[in-house]
Short mmCIF file of N, CA, C and O in Angstrom, two decimals:
data_model
loop_
_atom_site.label_atom_id
_atom_site.label_comp_id
_atom_site.label_asym_id
_atom_site.label_seq_id
_atom_site.Cartn_x
_atom_site.Cartn_y
_atom_site.Cartn_z
N MET A 11 0.77 -1.11 -0.01
CA MET A 11 0.03 0.02 -0.03
C MET A 11 0.92 1.17 0.02
O MET A 11 1.82 1.41 0.78
N LEU A 12 0.60 2.12 -0.97
CA LEU A 12 1.23 3.40 -0.98
C LEU A 12 0.88 4.47 0.00
O LEU A 12 -0.29 4.72 0.15
N THR A 13 1.88 5.14 0.65
CA THR A 13 1.62 6.11 1.52
C THR A 13 1.61 7.48 0.80
O THR A 13 2.00 7.45 -0.37
N GLU A 14 1.04 8.63 1.39
CA GLU A 14 1.09 9.76 0.68
C GLU A 14 2.62 10.19 0.39
O GLU A 14 2.89 10.76 -0.60
N THR A 15 3.53 9.95 1.25
CA THR A 15 4.77 10.16 1.01
C THR A 15 5.38 9.39 -0.17
O THR A 15 6.21 9.87 -1.02
N ASP A 16 5.08 8.01 -0.18
CA ASP A 16 5.32 7.27 -1.42
C ASP A 16 4.77 7.89 -2.71
O ASP A 16 5.54 7.96 -3.64
N LYS A 17 3.60 8.34 -2.71
CA LYS A 17 3.07 8.88 -3.87
C LYS A 17 3.91 10.29 -4.27
O LYS A 17 3.98 10.47 -5.44
N ARG A 18 4.26 11.05 -3.28
CA ARG A 18 4.98 12.35 -3.67
C ARG A 18 6.31 12.02 -4.19
O ARG A 18 6.79 12.70 -5.13
N PHE A 19 6.98 11.04 -3.65
CA PHE A 19 8.39 10.71 -4.17
C PHE A 19 8.28 10.01 -5.60
O PHE A 19 9.07 10.29 -6.45
N LEU A 20 7.22 9.31 -5.76
CA LEU A 20 7.09 8.57 -7.12
C LEU A 20 6.80 9.65 -8.13
O LEU A 20 7.22 9.60 -9.25
N ARG A 21 6.14 10.68 -7.75
CA ARG A 21 5.83 11.69 -8.74
C ARG A 21 7.07 12.44 -9.10
O ARG A 21 7.34 12.86 -10.25
N ILE A 22 8.12 12.64 -8.07
CA ILE A 22 9.22 13.34 -8.42
C ILE A 22 10.14 12.41 -9.41
O ILE A 22 10.72 12.82 -10.26
N ALA A 23 10.05 11.12 -9.05
CA ALA A 23 10.78 10.04 -9.99
C ALA A 23 10.17 10.24 -11.40
O ALA A 23 10.95 10.16 -12.43
N TYR A 24 8.84 10.31 -11.53
CA TYR A 24 8.25 10.44 -12.77
C TYR A 24 8.77 11.84 -13.54
O TYR A 24 8.99 11.73 -14.65
N GLU A 25 8.72 12.91 -12.70
CA GLU A 25 9.15 14.25 -13.26
C GLU A 25 10.54 14.04 -13.87
O GLU A 25 10.92 14.53 -14.96
N GLU A 26 11.39 13.30 -13.07
CA GLU A 26 12.80 13.09 -13.39
C GLU A 26 12.85 12.27 -14.79
O GLU A 26 13.55 12.56 -15.76
N ALA A 27 12.07 11.23 -14.89
CA ALA A 27 11.84 10.47 -16.10
C ALA A 27 11.53 11.31 -17.26
O ALA A 27 11.96 11.12 -18.39
N LEU A 28 10.52 12.09 -17.04
CA LEU A 28 9.97 13.04 -18.14
C LEU A 28 11.05 13.87 -18.63
O LEU A 28 11.20 14.27 -19.85
N ALA A 29 11.77 14.47 -17.61
CA ALA A 29 12.90 15.39 -18.02
C ALA A 29 13.93 14.61 -18.88
O ALA A 29 14.43 15.23 -19.87
N GLY A 30 14.21 13.52 -18.54
CA GLY A 30 15.20 12.71 -19.22
C GLY A 30 14.60 12.29 -20.72
O GLY A 30 15.40 12.47 -21.68
N PHE A 31 13.45 12.08 -20.81
CA PHE A 31 12.76 11.81 -22.03
C PHE A 31 13.08 13.22 -22.87
O PHE A 31 13.26 13.11 -24.15
N ASN A 32 12.58 14.27 -22.35
CA ASN A 32 12.70 15.59 -23.16
C ASN A 32 14.05 15.97 -23.51
O ASN A 32 14.28 16.78 -24.34
N GLU A 33 15.02 15.38 -22.80
CA GLU A 33 16.47 15.67 -23.15
C GLU A 33 16.92 14.67 -24.16
O GLU A 33 18.10 14.79 -24.55
N GLY A 34 16.16 13.75 -24.59
CA GLY A 34 16.58 12.71 -25.53
C GLY A 34 17.10 11.42 -25.08
O GLY A 34 17.55 10.67 -25.73
N GLY A 35 16.92 11.33 -23.73
CA GLY A 35 17.57 10.25 -23.09
C GLY A 35 16.32 9.16 -22.63
O GLY A 35 15.26 9.26 -23.11
N CYS A 36 16.71 8.14 -21.82
CA CYS A 36 15.95 7.21 -21.44
C CYS A 36 15.00 7.68 -20.26
O CYS A 36 15.57 8.25 -19.36
N PRO A 37 13.68 7.53 -20.25
CA PRO A 37 12.92 8.18 -19.33
C PRO A 37 12.76 7.36 -18.01
O PRO A 37 11.84 6.61 -17.79
N ILE A 38 13.88 7.31 -17.17
CA ILE A 38 13.84 6.55 -15.91
C ILE A 38 14.29 7.47 -14.89
O ILE A 38 15.57 8.10 -14.93
N GLY A 39 13.47 7.78 -14.03
CA GLY A 39 13.87 8.64 -12.78
C GLY A 39 13.78 8.09 -11.50
O GLY A 39 13.23 6.90 -11.20
N SER A 40 14.53 8.46 -10.50
CA SER A 40 14.70 7.80 -9.20
C SER A 40 14.88 8.82 -8.08
O SER A 40 15.34 10.05 -8.34
N VAL A 41 14.49 8.42 -6.80
CA VAL A 41 14.70 9.25 -5.59
C VAL A 41 15.11 8.47 -4.52
O VAL A 41 14.57 7.30 -4.34
N LEU A 42 15.95 8.90 -3.63
CA LEU A 42 16.36 8.31 -2.58
C LEU A 42 15.85 9.20 -1.42
O LEU A 42 15.96 10.41 -1.34
N ALA A 43 15.06 8.66 -0.46
CA ALA A 43 14.58 9.26 0.57
C ALA A 43 14.81 8.55 2.03
O ALA A 43 14.90 7.33 2.04
N ARG A 44 14.96 9.48 2.98
CA ARG A 44 14.95 8.88 4.37
C ARG A 44 13.67 9.39 5.00
O ARG A 44 13.55 10.49 5.33
N GLY A 45 12.81 8.52 5.19
CA GLY A 45 11.42 8.87 5.77
C GLY A 45 10.68 9.65 4.82
O GLY A 45 10.66 9.40 3.62
N ASP A 46 10.33 10.90 5.28
CA ASP A 46 9.65 11.94 4.33
C ASP A 46 10.55 12.97 3.98
O ASP A 46 10.08 13.95 3.39
N THR A 47 11.82 12.72 4.01
CA THR A 47 12.79 13.78 3.58
C THR A 47 13.56 13.16 2.42
O THR A 47 14.08 12.14 2.30
N LEU A 48 13.48 14.10 1.35
CA LEU A 48 14.24 13.88 0.07
C LEU A 48 15.66 13.88 0.32
O LEU A 48 16.24 14.92 0.83
N VAL A 49 16.48 12.86 0.07
CA VAL A 49 17.83 12.96 0.06
C VAL A 49 18.49 13.33 -1.17
O VAL A 49 19.28 14.26 -1.34
N SER A 50 17.98 12.75 -2.39
CA SER A 50 18.43 13.05 -3.65
C SER A 50 17.35 12.60 -4.67
O SER A 50 16.55 11.79 -4.42
N GLN A 51 17.69 13.04 -5.86
CA GLN A 51 16.81 12.63 -7.16
C GLN A 51 17.85 12.66 -8.35
O GLN A 51 18.70 13.50 -8.37
N GLY A 52 17.41 11.83 -9.27
CA GLY A 52 18.25 11.80 -10.45
C GLY A 52 17.52 11.15 -11.58
O GLY A 52 16.35 10.71 -11.25
N ARG A 53 18.17 11.02 -12.79
CA ARG A 53 17.44 10.31 -13.99
C ARG A 53 18.60 9.63 -14.72
O ARG A 53 19.72 9.90 -14.54
N ASN A 54 18.13 8.69 -15.48
CA ASN A 54 19.05 7.99 -16.58
C ASN A 54 19.70 9.12 -17.26
O ASN A 54 19.08 10.04 -17.86
N GLN A 55 21.08 9.10 -17.25
CA GLN A 55 21.93 10.00 -17.90
C GLN A 55 22.93 9.43 -18.93
O GLN A 55 23.93 10.08 -19.47
N ARG A 56 22.45 8.23 -19.33
CA ARG A 56 23.37 7.41 -20.23
C ARG A 56 23.61 8.19 -21.59
O ARG A 56 24.83 8.39 -22.00
N VAL A 57 22.59 8.64 -22.14
CA VAL A 57 22.66 9.23 -23.41
C VAL A 57 23.17 10.71 -23.24
O VAL A 57 24.29 11.20 -23.96
N GLN A 58 22.76 11.47 -22.24
CA GLN A 58 23.20 12.85 -22.07
C GLN A 58 24.65 12.89 -21.70
O GLN A 58 25.43 13.85 -22.09
N GLY A 59 25.05 12.03 -20.85
CA GLY A 59 26.52 12.10 -20.35
C GLY A 59 27.46 11.00 -21.01
O GLY A 59 28.58 11.00 -20.60
N GLY A 60 26.81 10.29 -21.84
CA GLY A 60 27.79 9.22 -22.60
C GLY A 60 28.33 8.14 -21.50
O GLY A 60 29.34 7.69 -21.70
N ASP A 61 27.47 8.02 -20.44
CA ASP A 61 27.97 7.09 -19.34
C ASP A 61 27.17 5.88 -19.18
O ASP A 61 25.89 5.92 -18.95
N PRO A 62 27.61 4.66 -19.42
CA PRO A 62 26.84 3.53 -19.66
C PRO A 62 26.28 3.10 -18.29
O PRO A 62 25.18 2.15 -18.33
N ILE A 63 26.79 3.55 -17.22
CA ILE A 63 26.12 3.09 -15.98
C ILE A 63 25.43 4.08 -15.27
O ILE A 63 25.08 4.05 -14.20
N ALA A 64 25.19 5.28 -15.98
CA ALA A 64 24.33 6.29 -15.37
C ALA A 64 22.82 6.01 -15.53
O ALA A 64 22.15 6.85 -16.13
N HIS A 65 22.51 4.94 -14.82
CA HIS A 65 21.01 4.81 -14.82
C HIS A 65 20.33 5.65 -13.79
O HIS A 65 21.04 6.23 -13.03
N GLY A 66 19.04 5.77 -13.75
CA GLY A 66 18.38 6.56 -12.92
C GLY A 66 18.69 6.39 -11.45
O GLY A 66 18.88 7.37 -10.70
N GLU A 67 18.60 5.16 -11.07
CA GLU A 67 18.95 4.78 -9.67
C GLU A 67 20.38 5.17 -9.30
O GLU A 67 20.59 5.75 -8.24
N MET A 68 21.34 4.98 -10.11
CA MET A 68 22.77 5.27 -10.03
C MET A 68 22.99 6.80 -9.90
O MET A 68 23.68 7.33 -9.04
N ASP A 69 22.20 7.55 -10.75
CA ASP A 69 22.32 8.92 -10.73
C ASP A 69 21.73 9.59 -9.33
O ASP A 69 22.50 10.36 -8.80
N ALA A 70 20.66 9.01 -8.96
CA ALA A 70 20.11 9.52 -7.59
C ALA A 70 21.14 9.13 -6.44
O ALA A 70 21.50 10.02 -5.53
N LEU A 71 21.69 7.98 -6.56
CA LEU A 71 22.59 7.50 -5.41
C LEU A 71 23.84 8.33 -5.56
O LEU A 71 24.50 8.77 -4.57
N ARG A 72 24.36 8.68 -6.75
CA ARG A 72 25.56 9.39 -6.88
C ARG A 72 25.33 10.78 -6.23
O ARG A 72 26.18 11.38 -5.59
N LYS A 73 24.25 11.32 -6.59
CA LYS A 73 23.85 12.81 -6.14
C LYS A 73 23.58 12.73 -4.65
O LYS A 73 23.80 13.88 -4.08
N ALA A 74 23.43 11.67 -3.97
CA ALA A 74 23.15 11.69 -2.57
C ALA A 74 24.62 11.83 -1.85
O ALA A 74 24.66 12.18 -0.71
N GLY A 75 25.55 11.54 -2.53
CA GLY A 75 26.89 11.65 -1.82
C GLY A 75 26.94 10.38 -0.79
O GLY A 75 26.21 9.55 -0.70
N ARG A 76 28.09 10.67 0.04
CA ARG A 76 28.33 9.60 0.97
C ARG A 76 27.27 9.65 2.07
O ARG A 76 26.91 10.70 2.44
N GLN A 77 26.70 8.57 2.37
CA GLN A 77 25.77 8.37 3.54
C GLN A 77 26.53 7.45 4.49
O GLN A 77 27.05 6.46 4.16
N LYS A 78 26.12 7.67 5.84
CA LYS A 78 26.79 6.71 6.82
C LYS A 78 26.07 5.39 6.76
O LYS A 78 26.66 4.38 7.07
N THR A 79 24.77 5.54 6.27
CA THR A 79 23.96 4.18 6.18
C THR A 79 22.72 4.52 5.16
O THR A 79 22.45 5.72 4.93
N TYR A 80 22.43 3.40 4.56
CA TYR A 80 21.27 3.48 3.62
C TYR A 80 20.27 2.50 4.21
O TYR A 80 19.09 2.53 3.67
N ARG A 81 20.36 2.02 5.49
CA ARG A 81 19.45 1.03 6.01
C ARG A 81 18.26 1.69 6.52
O ARG A 81 17.34 1.08 6.81
N ASP A 82 18.11 2.97 6.44
CA ASP A 82 16.84 3.71 6.87
C ASP A 82 16.23 4.51 5.58
O ASP A 82 15.55 5.49 5.86
N THR A 83 16.61 4.00 4.43
CA THR A 83 16.11 4.80 3.29
C THR A 83 15.23 3.98 2.39
O THR A 83 15.05 2.73 2.62
N THR A 84 14.59 4.62 1.50
CA THR A 84 13.60 4.02 0.52
C THR A 84 14.16 4.49 -0.76
O THR A 84 14.45 5.76 -0.96
N LEU A 85 14.29 3.57 -1.82
CA LEU A 85 14.62 4.06 -3.14
C LEU A 85 13.44 3.85 -3.97
O LEU A 85 12.68 2.91 -4.01
N TYR A 86 13.02 5.08 -4.68
CA TYR A 86 11.83 5.21 -5.50
C TYR A 86 12.49 5.17 -6.96
O TYR A 86 13.33 5.95 -7.24
N THR A 87 11.76 4.39 -7.73
CA THR A 87 12.23 4.39 -9.18
C THR A 87 10.95 4.24 -10.16
O THR A 87 9.97 3.62 -9.86
N SER A 88 11.09 4.94 -11.24
CA SER A 88 9.84 5.03 -12.32
C SER A 88 9.86 3.65 -12.81
O SER A 88 8.66 3.40 -13.58
N LEU A 89 10.80 2.81 -12.92
CA LEU A 89 10.87 1.63 -13.63
C LEU A 89 11.62 0.50 -12.86
O LEU A 89 12.48 0.89 -12.09
N SER A 90 11.14 -0.62 -12.97
CA SER A 90 11.71 -1.81 -12.13
C SER A 90 13.34 -1.81 -12.43
O SER A 90 13.77 -1.58 -13.56
N PRO A 91 14.02 -1.88 -11.44
CA PRO A 91 15.62 -1.78 -11.53
C PRO A 91 16.16 -2.89 -12.29
O PRO A 91 15.71 -4.08 -12.07
N CYS A 92 17.26 -2.66 -13.15
CA CYS A 92 17.82 -3.56 -13.81
C CYS A 92 18.78 -4.40 -12.79
O CYS A 92 18.91 -4.02 -11.68
N MET A 93 19.46 -5.43 -13.16
CA MET A 93 20.24 -6.18 -12.27
C MET A 93 21.40 -5.32 -11.66
O MET A 93 21.77 -5.53 -10.62
N MET A 94 22.04 -4.37 -12.57
CA MET A 94 23.12 -3.50 -11.89
C MET A 94 22.63 -2.67 -10.82
O MET A 94 23.29 -2.67 -9.83
N CYS A 95 21.49 -2.12 -11.00
CA CYS A 95 20.93 -1.25 -9.94
C CYS A 95 20.43 -2.02 -8.68
O CYS A 95 20.52 -1.63 -7.54
N SER A 96 19.77 -3.22 -9.10
CA SER A 96 19.43 -4.09 -8.01
C SER A 96 20.63 -4.61 -7.20
O SER A 96 20.44 -4.67 -5.97
N GLY A 97 21.76 -4.96 -7.77
CA GLY A 97 22.92 -5.25 -7.17
C GLY A 97 23.29 -4.19 -6.12
O GLY A 97 23.90 -4.39 -5.11
N THR A 98 23.26 -2.90 -6.60
CA THR A 98 23.64 -1.72 -5.78
C THR A 98 22.85 -1.56 -4.75
O THR A 98 23.22 -1.23 -3.51
N ILE A 99 21.42 -1.83 -4.85
CA ILE A 99 20.54 -1.73 -3.78
C ILE A 99 20.89 -2.70 -2.76
O ILE A 99 20.97 -2.45 -1.53
N ILE A 100 21.28 -3.91 -3.07
CA ILE A 100 21.61 -4.92 -2.14
C ILE A 100 22.93 -4.57 -1.40
O ILE A 100 23.12 -4.65 -0.24
N GLN A 101 23.95 -4.19 -2.25
CA GLN A 101 25.25 -3.74 -1.77
C GLN A 101 25.15 -2.53 -0.73
O GLN A 101 25.81 -2.64 0.38
N PHE A 102 24.33 -1.77 -0.91
CA PHE A 102 24.16 -0.57 -0.01
C PHE A 102 23.15 -0.84 1.03
O PHE A 102 23.13 0.00 2.07
N GLY A 103 22.49 -1.98 1.15
CA GLY A 103 21.58 -2.35 2.20
C GLY A 103 20.20 -1.54 2.26
O GLY A 103 19.74 -1.40 3.26
N ILE A 104 19.76 -1.02 1.14
CA ILE A 104 18.63 -0.24 0.93
C ILE A 104 17.51 -1.20 1.32
O ILE A 104 17.25 -2.25 0.52
N PRO A 105 16.65 -1.05 2.21
CA PRO A 105 15.63 -2.07 2.74
C PRO A 105 14.42 -2.14 2.00
O PRO A 105 13.52 -2.93 1.98
N ARG A 106 14.13 -0.80 1.35
CA ARG A 106 12.76 -0.74 0.63
C ARG A 106 12.82 -0.06 -0.74
O ARG A 106 13.54 1.00 -0.89
N VAL A 107 12.20 -0.72 -1.61
CA VAL A 107 12.17 -0.01 -2.97
C VAL A 107 10.68 0.00 -3.44
O VAL A 107 10.01 -1.04 -3.37
N VAL A 108 10.30 1.24 -3.93
CA VAL A 108 8.98 1.45 -4.45
C VAL A 108 9.23 1.74 -6.06
O VAL A 108 9.89 2.78 -6.41
N ILE A 109 8.65 0.83 -6.71
CA ILE A 109 8.79 0.78 -8.25
C ILE A 109 7.29 1.36 -8.73
O ILE A 109 6.35 0.72 -8.60
N ALA A 110 7.42 2.37 -9.64
CA ALA A 110 6.31 2.92 -10.25
C ALA A 110 5.67 1.89 -11.13
O ALA A 110 4.45 1.76 -11.34
N GLU A 111 6.57 1.19 -11.94
CA GLU A 111 5.97 0.14 -12.82
C GLU A 111 6.93 -0.84 -13.39
O GLU A 111 8.19 -0.59 -13.27
N ASN A 112 6.48 -2.01 -13.54
CA ASN A 112 7.17 -3.18 -13.94
C ASN A 112 6.66 -3.89 -15.05
O ASN A 112 6.93 -5.08 -15.51
N GLN A 113 5.68 -3.12 -15.84
CA GLN A 113 4.95 -3.85 -16.94
C GLN A 113 5.91 -3.79 -18.19
O GLN A 113 5.95 -4.69 -19.03
N THR A 114 6.48 -2.76 -18.39
CA THR A 114 7.36 -2.59 -19.66
C THR A 114 8.85 -3.12 -19.38
O THR A 114 9.53 -3.42 -20.50
N PHE A 115 9.21 -3.27 -18.24
CA PHE A 115 10.46 -3.93 -17.91
C PHE A 115 10.47 -4.51 -16.46
O PHE A 115 10.07 -3.64 -15.64
N GLY A 116 10.86 -5.56 -16.18
CA GLY A 116 10.75 -6.13 -14.85
C GLY A 116 11.63 -7.47 -14.77
O GLY A 116 12.41 -7.71 -15.73
N GLY A 117 11.50 -8.10 -13.63
CA GLY A 117 12.11 -9.41 -13.45
C GLY A 117 13.06 -9.54 -12.39
O GLY A 117 13.50 -10.62 -11.91
N ASN A 118 13.62 -8.46 -11.73
CA ASN A 118 14.43 -8.40 -10.56
C ASN A 118 13.75 -8.22 -9.28
O ASN A 118 14.47 -8.20 -8.22
N GLU A 119 12.47 -8.18 -9.23
CA GLU A 119 11.76 -8.07 -8.08
C GLU A 119 12.07 -9.19 -7.13
O GLU A 119 12.25 -8.87 -5.89
N ARG A 120 11.97 -10.37 -7.66
CA ARG A 120 12.13 -11.54 -6.84
C ARG A 120 13.64 -11.63 -6.34
O ARG A 120 13.95 -12.06 -5.18
N PHE A 121 14.62 -11.15 -7.16
CA PHE A 121 15.93 -11.07 -6.67
C PHE A 121 16.11 -10.25 -5.35
O PHE A 121 16.64 -10.57 -4.36
N LEU A 122 15.43 -9.08 -5.56
CA LEU A 122 15.49 -8.07 -4.36
C LEU A 122 14.80 -8.66 -3.17
O LEU A 122 15.26 -8.60 -1.97
N GLU A 123 13.60 -9.36 -3.36
CA GLU A 123 12.82 -9.84 -2.31
C GLU A 123 13.62 -11.03 -1.61
O GLU A 123 13.53 -11.08 -0.34
N GLY A 124 14.23 -11.73 -2.38
CA GLY A 124 14.96 -12.82 -1.86
C GLY A 124 16.21 -12.39 -1.02
O GLY A 124 16.69 -13.48 -0.27
N ARG A 125 16.55 -11.24 -1.05
CA ARG A 125 17.62 -10.67 -0.20
C ARG A 125 17.11 -9.73 0.77
O ARG A 125 17.92 -8.94 1.30
N GLY A 126 15.84 -9.86 1.15
CA GLY A 126 15.20 -9.12 2.21
C GLY A 126 14.82 -7.71 1.96
O GLY A 126 14.42 -6.94 2.80
N VAL A 127 14.80 -7.27 0.50
CA VAL A 127 14.21 -6.02 0.35
C VAL A 127 12.90 -5.98 0.31
O VAL A 127 12.10 -6.87 -0.50
N LYS A 128 12.08 -5.00 0.86
CA LYS A 128 10.67 -4.99 0.56
C LYS A 128 10.32 -4.13 -0.69
O LYS A 128 10.80 -3.05 -0.74
N VAL A 129 9.70 -4.78 -1.56
CA VAL A 129 9.44 -4.29 -2.82
C VAL A 129 7.84 -3.88 -2.95
O VAL A 129 7.04 -4.76 -2.73
N ILE A 130 7.54 -2.83 -3.43
CA ILE A 130 6.16 -2.37 -3.67
C ILE A 130 6.01 -1.97 -5.15
O ILE A 130 6.95 -1.10 -5.61
N ILE A 131 5.12 -2.51 -5.82
CA ILE A 131 4.88 -2.04 -7.24
C ILE A 131 3.60 -1.06 -7.25
O ILE A 131 2.49 -1.59 -6.73
N ALA A 132 3.80 0.06 -7.82
CA ALA A 132 2.59 0.94 -7.83
C ALA A 132 1.74 0.99 -8.93
O ALA A 132 0.66 1.48 -9.01
N ASP A 133 2.22 0.31 -10.10
CA ASP A 133 1.36 0.28 -11.24
C ASP A 133 1.02 1.79 -11.67
O ASP A 133 -0.28 1.93 -12.09
N ASP A 134 1.84 2.66 -11.88
CA ASP A 134 1.61 4.05 -12.06
C ASP A 134 1.33 4.19 -13.54
O ASP A 134 2.18 3.96 -14.39
N PRO A 135 0.07 4.77 -13.85
CA PRO A 135 -0.29 4.87 -15.26
C PRO A 135 0.60 5.82 -16.04
O PRO A 135 0.87 5.73 -17.37
N ASP A 136 1.08 6.89 -15.35
CA ASP A 136 1.82 7.90 -16.20
C ASP A 136 3.29 7.36 -16.53
O ASP A 136 3.79 7.48 -17.59
N CYS A 137 3.84 6.56 -15.49
CA CYS A 137 5.15 5.86 -15.76
C CYS A 137 5.09 4.93 -16.87
O CYS A 137 5.88 4.84 -17.79
N ILE A 138 4.03 4.12 -16.84
CA ILE A 138 3.66 2.97 -17.87
C ILE A 138 3.59 3.72 -19.37
O ILE A 138 4.20 3.23 -20.22
N ALA A 139 2.82 4.71 -19.26
CA ALA A 139 2.57 5.58 -20.65
C ALA A 139 3.78 6.11 -21.12
O ALA A 139 4.08 5.86 -22.30
N LEU A 140 4.58 6.76 -20.33
CA LEU A 140 5.90 7.41 -20.85
C LEU A 140 6.91 6.45 -21.27
O LEU A 140 7.42 6.46 -22.44
N MET A 141 6.97 5.17 -20.56
CA MET A 141 7.94 4.13 -20.92
C MET A 141 7.41 3.41 -22.17
O MET A 141 8.29 3.14 -23.16
N THR A 142 6.25 3.24 -22.39
CA THR A 142 5.60 2.68 -23.46
C THR A 142 5.81 3.54 -24.75
O THR A 142 6.35 3.02 -25.75
N ARG A 143 5.68 4.85 -24.59
CA ARG A 143 6.00 5.71 -25.69
C ARG A 143 7.44 5.69 -26.00
O ARG A 143 7.75 5.67 -27.19
N PHE A 144 8.28 5.83 -25.13
CA PHE A 144 9.76 5.78 -25.40
C PHE A 144 10.07 4.40 -26.12
O PHE A 144 10.80 4.46 -27.18
N ILE A 145 9.71 3.26 -25.72
CA ILE A 145 10.05 2.06 -26.32
C ILE A 145 9.48 1.91 -27.80
O ILE A 145 10.27 1.56 -28.69
N GLU A 146 8.34 2.57 -28.05
CA GLU A 146 7.68 2.51 -29.47
C GLU A 146 8.50 3.59 -30.26
O GLU A 146 8.81 3.37 -31.44
N GLU A 147 8.98 4.74 -29.69
CA GLU A 147 9.53 5.73 -30.42
C GLU A 147 11.06 5.40 -30.66
O GLU A 147 11.54 5.98 -31.55
N LYS A 148 11.72 4.91 -29.73
CA LYS A 148 13.21 4.78 -29.72
C LYS A 148 13.53 3.40 -29.50
O LYS A 148 14.31 3.16 -28.44
N PRO A 149 13.15 2.38 -30.18
CA PRO A 149 13.45 1.00 -29.82
C PRO A 149 14.88 0.67 -29.71
O PRO A 149 15.40 -0.17 -28.92
N GLU A 150 15.73 1.38 -30.60
CA GLU A 150 17.10 1.05 -30.64
C GLU A 150 17.82 1.44 -29.42
O GLU A 150 18.67 0.91 -28.82
N LEU A 151 17.38 2.76 -28.91
CA LEU A 151 17.94 3.33 -27.68
C LEU A 151 17.61 2.51 -26.51
O LEU A 151 18.38 2.24 -25.50
N TRP A 152 16.32 1.96 -26.49
CA TRP A 152 15.87 1.15 -25.33
C TRP A 152 16.73 -0.14 -25.37
O TRP A 152 17.18 -0.64 -24.24
N ALA A 153 16.85 -0.82 -26.49
CA ALA A 153 17.69 -2.04 -26.64
C ALA A 153 18.97 -1.85 -26.07
O ALA A 153 19.62 -2.50 -25.44
N GLU A 154 19.54 -0.73 -26.40
CA GLU A 154 21.01 -0.28 -25.86
C GLU A 154 21.00 -0.22 -24.47
O GLU A 154 21.89 -0.72 -23.66
N ASP A 155 20.06 0.43 -23.95
CA ASP A 155 19.96 0.67 -22.42
C ASP A 155 19.84 -0.62 -21.50
O ASP A 155 20.57 -0.78 -20.60
N ILE A 156 19.02 -1.45 -22.11
CA ILE A 156 19.02 -2.86 -21.50
C ILE A 156 19.97 -3.92 -22.06
O ILE A 156 19.85 -5.13 -21.59
N ALA A 157 20.92 -3.61 -22.78
CA ALA A 157 21.97 -4.36 -23.22
C ALA A 157 21.45 -5.46 -24.11
O ALA A 157 21.91 -6.64 -23.89
N GLU A 158 20.48 -5.31 -24.99
CA GLU A 158 20.02 -6.18 -25.90
C GLU A 158 20.34 -5.92 -27.39
O GLU A 158 20.35 -4.72 -27.64
N ASP A 159 20.60 -6.90 -28.08
CA ASP A 159 20.92 -6.53 -29.57
C ASP A 159 19.64 -6.33 -30.36
O ASP A 159 18.64 -6.83 -30.12
#
């Protein structure tokens, strides 16, 4: 069940995704929060920065800077995290991930749950529509982002 705080941070993740889309990049946004406090926000910057590991979650974590702990945080993401980002969630000990949507891309939810991460899927229609549009309009860029030929 989504809290009002969850809804607020998912909206920021969506806005980051939309900004990335408008910049010509992959529309994936993310937020790191501690309770109801925003720690950082970011978006996929692979295209904009020419950085193959600058996924939305990685950008938000990078912008958060050094943290003494992540064990009291929640990561919000507009799209289900890839294996690289899922591994980082595990590495940092982030205990809770709220995913706006996993219809256009998913599969690592069980990996996260199997390592004790609480995963919540929001089925956000705006995120689904944005990602669907991106995949339809830029299939080559999407395939590159998820490392498929």
